[in-house]
Amino acid sequence: MRECALVLLLAAIPAMLTVWLHPKRAALGWSRLDLGQVELSEVKGWQSPVLWVDAREDSTYTREHIPDAVLLNETEWNRLIPGFLEVWRPDVRVVVYCGEQTCNASEEVARRLRRELNLTDVYVLKGGWDSWQSQHR
């Protein structure tokens, strides 16, 4: 009996690795929370609705932002979180972005959404606003 259990365990390890490393993992709807970042092209391929969250400062957001994006940044978290909660729904994926590739604001906002609100489908847009701009000019 012990030998059977050991063989099953040894067989399960490669199977789990195959699932984990599968190239179409995201397309199949598996979570990417372990990676945290998502490409714009991948977001466009999602079938589920997306709530864009702009983690930049108010003045930058006011000048321009992704259509229908909600402003939520660390600086004014307490003032802005009610606005986020008004539009968030459990069936949406949240994608947070900030100014550019080196901006950490989106990672901090995403982390707080996961930790403080226990949201699971929260991602950071790789390349941030610059990525959006380059594809929508």
mmCIF file of C-alpha atoms in Angstrom:
data_model
loop_
_atom_site.group_PDB
_atom_site.id
_atom_site.type_symbol
_atom_site.label_atom_id
_atom_site.label_comp_id
_atom_site.label_asym_id
_atom_site.label_seq_id
_atom_site.Cartn_x
_atom_site.Cartn_y
_atom_site.Cartn_z
ATOM 1 C CA MET A 1 0.000 0.000 0.000
ATOM 2 C CA ARG A 2 2.832 2.414 0.817
ATOM 3 C CA GLU A 3 4.471 1.727 -2.515
ATOM 4 C CA CYS A 4 1.228 2.613 -4.344
ATOM 5 C CA ALA A 5 0.959 5.904 -2.486
ATOM 6 C CA LEU A 6 4.580 6.744 -3.275
ATOM 7 C CA VAL A 7 4.119 5.937 -6.966
ATOM 8 C CA LEU A 8 0.975 8.084 -7.121
ATOM 9 C CA LEU A 9 2.758 10.962 -5.439
ATOM 10 C CA LEU A 10 5.716 10.708 -7.799
ATOM 11 C CA ALA A 11 3.343 10.643 -10.791
ATOM 12 C CA ALA A 12 1.442 13.683 -9.519
ATOM 13 C CA ILE A 13 4.507 15.930 -9.346
ATOM 14 C CA PRO A 14 5.156 16.054 -13.137
ATOM 15 C CA ALA A 15 1.419 16.468 -13.757
ATOM 16 C CA MET A 16 1.258 19.489 -11.441
ATOM 17 C CA LEU A 17 4.355 20.996 -13.051
ATOM 18 C CA THR A 18 2.801 20.545 -16.485
ATOM 19 C CA VAL A 19 -0.307 22.448 -15.398
ATOM 20 C CA TRP A 20 1.787 25.145 -13.693
ATOM 21 C CA LEU A 21 4.053 25.712 -16.699
ATOM 22 C CA HIS A 22 1.457 25.228 -19.447
ATOM 23 C CA PRO A 23 1.856 28.001 -22.073
ATOM 24 C CA LYS A 24 -1.906 28.501 -22.371
ATOM 25 C CA ARG A 25 -2.450 28.652 -18.633
ATOM 26 C CA ALA A 26 -3.751 32.240 -18.703
ATOM 27 C CA ALA A 27 -6.001 31.578 -21.690
ATOM 28 C CA LEU A 28 -7.546 28.711 -19.783
ATOM 29 C CA GLY A 29 -8.447 31.107 -16.986
ATOM 30 C CA TRP A 30 -5.894 29.991 -14.413
ATOM 31 C CA SER A 31 -4.835 32.674 -11.970
ATOM 32 C CA ARG A 32 -1.682 34.688 -12.550
ATOM 33 C CA LEU A 33 -1.508 36.107 -9.036
ATOM 34 C CA ASP A 34 1.815 34.349 -8.629
ATOM 35 C CA LEU A 35 3.207 36.524 -11.416
ATOM 36 C CA GLY A 36 1.222 39.664 -10.665
ATOM 37 C CA GLN A 37 1.762 41.298 -14.054
ATOM 38 C CA VAL A 38 -0.265 40.947 -17.215
ATOM 39 C CA GLU A 39 0.363 42.108 -20.787
ATOM 40 C CA LEU A 40 -2.168 44.422 -22.437
ATOM 41 C CA SER A 41 -2.658 41.924 -25.273
ATOM 42 C CA GLU A 42 -3.622 39.273 -22.735
ATOM 43 C CA VAL A 43 -6.166 41.562 -21.045
ATOM 44 C CA LYS A 44 -7.776 42.263 -24.415
ATOM 45 C CA GLY A 45 -8.262 38.518 -24.880
ATOM 46 C CA TRP A 46 -10.116 37.981 -21.618
ATOM 47 C CA GLN A 47 -13.796 37.091 -21.884
ATOM 48 C CA SER A 48 -14.627 38.412 -18.400
ATOM 49 C CA PRO A 49 -15.155 42.131 -17.702
ATOM 50 C CA VAL A 50 -12.203 44.252 -16.589
ATOM 51 C CA LEU A 51 -12.130 47.114 -14.118
ATOM 52 C CA TRP A 52 -9.181 49.405 -14.818
ATOM 53 C CA VAL A 53 -7.649 51.096 -11.778
ATOM 54 C CA ASP A 54 -5.384 54.099 -12.255
ATOM 55 C CA ALA A 55 -2.808 54.290 -9.446
ATOM 56 C CA ARG A 56 -1.333 57.625 -10.561
ATOM 57 C CA GLU A 57 -1.867 60.987 -8.893
ATOM 58 C CA ASP A 58 -5.164 62.886 -9.288
ATOM 59 C CA SER A 59 -3.787 65.531 -11.645
ATOM 60 C CA THR A 60 -2.303 62.944 -14.005
ATOM 61 C CA TYR A 61 -5.514 60.925 -13.985
ATOM 62 C CA THR A 62 -7.553 64.072 -14.690
ATOM 63 C CA ARG A 63 -5.447 64.887 -17.777
ATOM 64 C CA GLU A 64 -5.974 61.452 -19.331
ATOM 65 C CA HIS A 65 -6.642 57.866 -18.356
ATOM 66 C CA ILE A 66 -7.941 54.582 -19.743
ATOM 67 C CA PRO A 67 -11.661 54.977 -20.517
ATOM 68 C CA ASP A 68 -13.845 54.082 -17.512
ATOM 69 C CA ALA A 69 -10.786 53.657 -15.257
ATOM 70 C CA VAL A 70 -11.247 54.352 -11.565
ATOM 71 C CA LEU A 71 -8.723 56.455 -9.678
ATOM 72 C CA LEU A 72 -7.238 54.690 -6.639
ATOM 73 C CA ASN A 73 -3.810 55.587 -5.343
ATOM 74 C CA GLU A 74 -1.845 55.167 -2.135
ATOM 75 C CA THR A 75 -1.772 58.897 -1.399
ATOM 76 C CA GLU A 76 -5.537 59.205 -1.078
ATOM 77 C CA TRP A 77 -6.527 55.582 -0.472
ATOM 78 C CA ASN A 78 -9.134 56.312 2.222
ATOM 79 C CA ARG A 79 -10.868 58.999 0.169
ATOM 80 C CA LEU A 80 -10.829 57.004 -3.082
ATOM 81 C CA ILE A 81 -11.655 53.460 -1.933
ATOM 82 C CA PRO A 82 -15.446 54.138 -1.705
ATOM 83 C CA GLY A 83 -15.439 55.124 -5.401
ATOM 84 C CA PHE A 84 -13.672 51.890 -6.271
ATOM 85 C CA LEU A 85 -16.134 49.826 -4.232
ATOM 86 C CA GLU A 86 -19.090 51.496 -5.995
ATOM 87 C CA VAL A 87 -18.041 50.123 -9.381
ATOM 88 C CA TRP A 88 -16.308 46.867 -8.414
ATOM 89 C CA ARG A 89 -18.214 43.599 -8.832
ATOM 90 C CA PRO A 90 -17.110 40.080 -7.845
ATOM 91 C CA ASP A 91 -17.156 38.873 -11.463
ATOM 92 C CA VAL A 92 -14.626 41.428 -12.767
ATOM 93 C CA ARG A 93 -10.882 41.209 -13.038
ATOM 94 C CA VAL A 94 -9.091 44.271 -11.715
ATOM 95 C CA VAL A 95 -6.096 45.587 -13.671
ATOM 96 C CA VAL A 96 -4.068 48.302 -11.970
ATOM 97 C CA TYR A 97 -1.711 50.585 -13.888
ATOM 98 C CA CYS A 98 0.519 53.547 -13.223
ATOM 99 C CA GLY A 99 2.810 55.786 -15.250
ATOM 100 C CA GLU A 100 5.467 53.610 -16.771
ATOM 101 C CA GLN A 101 7.479 50.406 -16.544
ATOM 102 C CA THR A 102 9.426 51.525 -13.460
ATOM 103 C CA CYS A 103 6.421 52.808 -11.493
ATOM 104 C CA ASN A 104 5.700 50.820 -8.315
ATOM 105 C CA ALA A 105 2.416 52.538 -7.429
ATOM 106 C CA SER A 106 0.339 49.961 -9.306
ATOM 107 C CA GLU A 107 2.016 47.092 -7.455
ATOM 108 C CA GLU A 108 1.313 48.743 -4.104
ATOM 109 C CA VAL A 109 -2.344 49.381 -4.931
ATOM 110 C CA ALA A 110 -2.756 45.812 -6.234
ATOM 111 C CA ARG A 111 -1.140 44.452 -3.075
ATOM 112 C CA ARG A 112 -3.507 46.449 -0.865
ATOM 113 C CA LEU A 113 -6.549 45.334 -2.863
ATOM 114 C CA ARG A 114 -5.502 41.720 -2.400
ATOM 115 C CA ARG A 115 -4.586 42.073 1.254
ATOM 116 C CA GLU A 116 -7.168 44.518 2.616
ATOM 117 C CA LEU A 117 -10.174 43.616 0.460
ATOM 118 C CA ASN A 118 -9.268 39.949 -0.154
ATOM 119 C CA LEU A 119 -9.686 40.354 -3.911
ATOM 120 C CA THR A 120 -8.159 37.547 -5.945
ATOM 121 C CA ASP A 121 -8.421 38.652 -9.584
ATOM 122 C CA VAL A 122 -6.088 41.644 -9.292
ATOM 123 C CA TYR A 123 -3.318 42.195 -11.830
ATOM 124 C CA VAL A 124 -0.749 44.860 -12.684
ATOM 125 C CA LEU A 125 -0.516 46.070 -16.286
ATOM 126 C CA LYS A 126 3.008 45.458 -17.495
ATOM 127 C CA GLY A 127 4.371 48.717 -18.886
ATOM 128 C CA GLY A 128 1.588 50.759 -17.289
ATOM 129 C CA TRP A 129 0.076 53.791 -18.987
ATOM 130 C CA ASP A 130 2.929 53.839 -21.511
ATOM 131 C CA SER A 131 1.868 50.387 -22.706
ATOM 132 C CA TRP A 132 -1.731 51.565 -23.182
ATOM 133 C CA GLN A 133 -0.631 54.738 -24.947
ATOM 134 C CA SER A 134 1.618 52.920 -27.402
ATOM 135 C CA GLN A 135 -1.289 50.758 -28.586
ATOM 136 C CA HIS A 136 -3.962 53.473 -28.654
ATOM 137 C CA ARG A 137 -2.371 56.389 -30.511
#
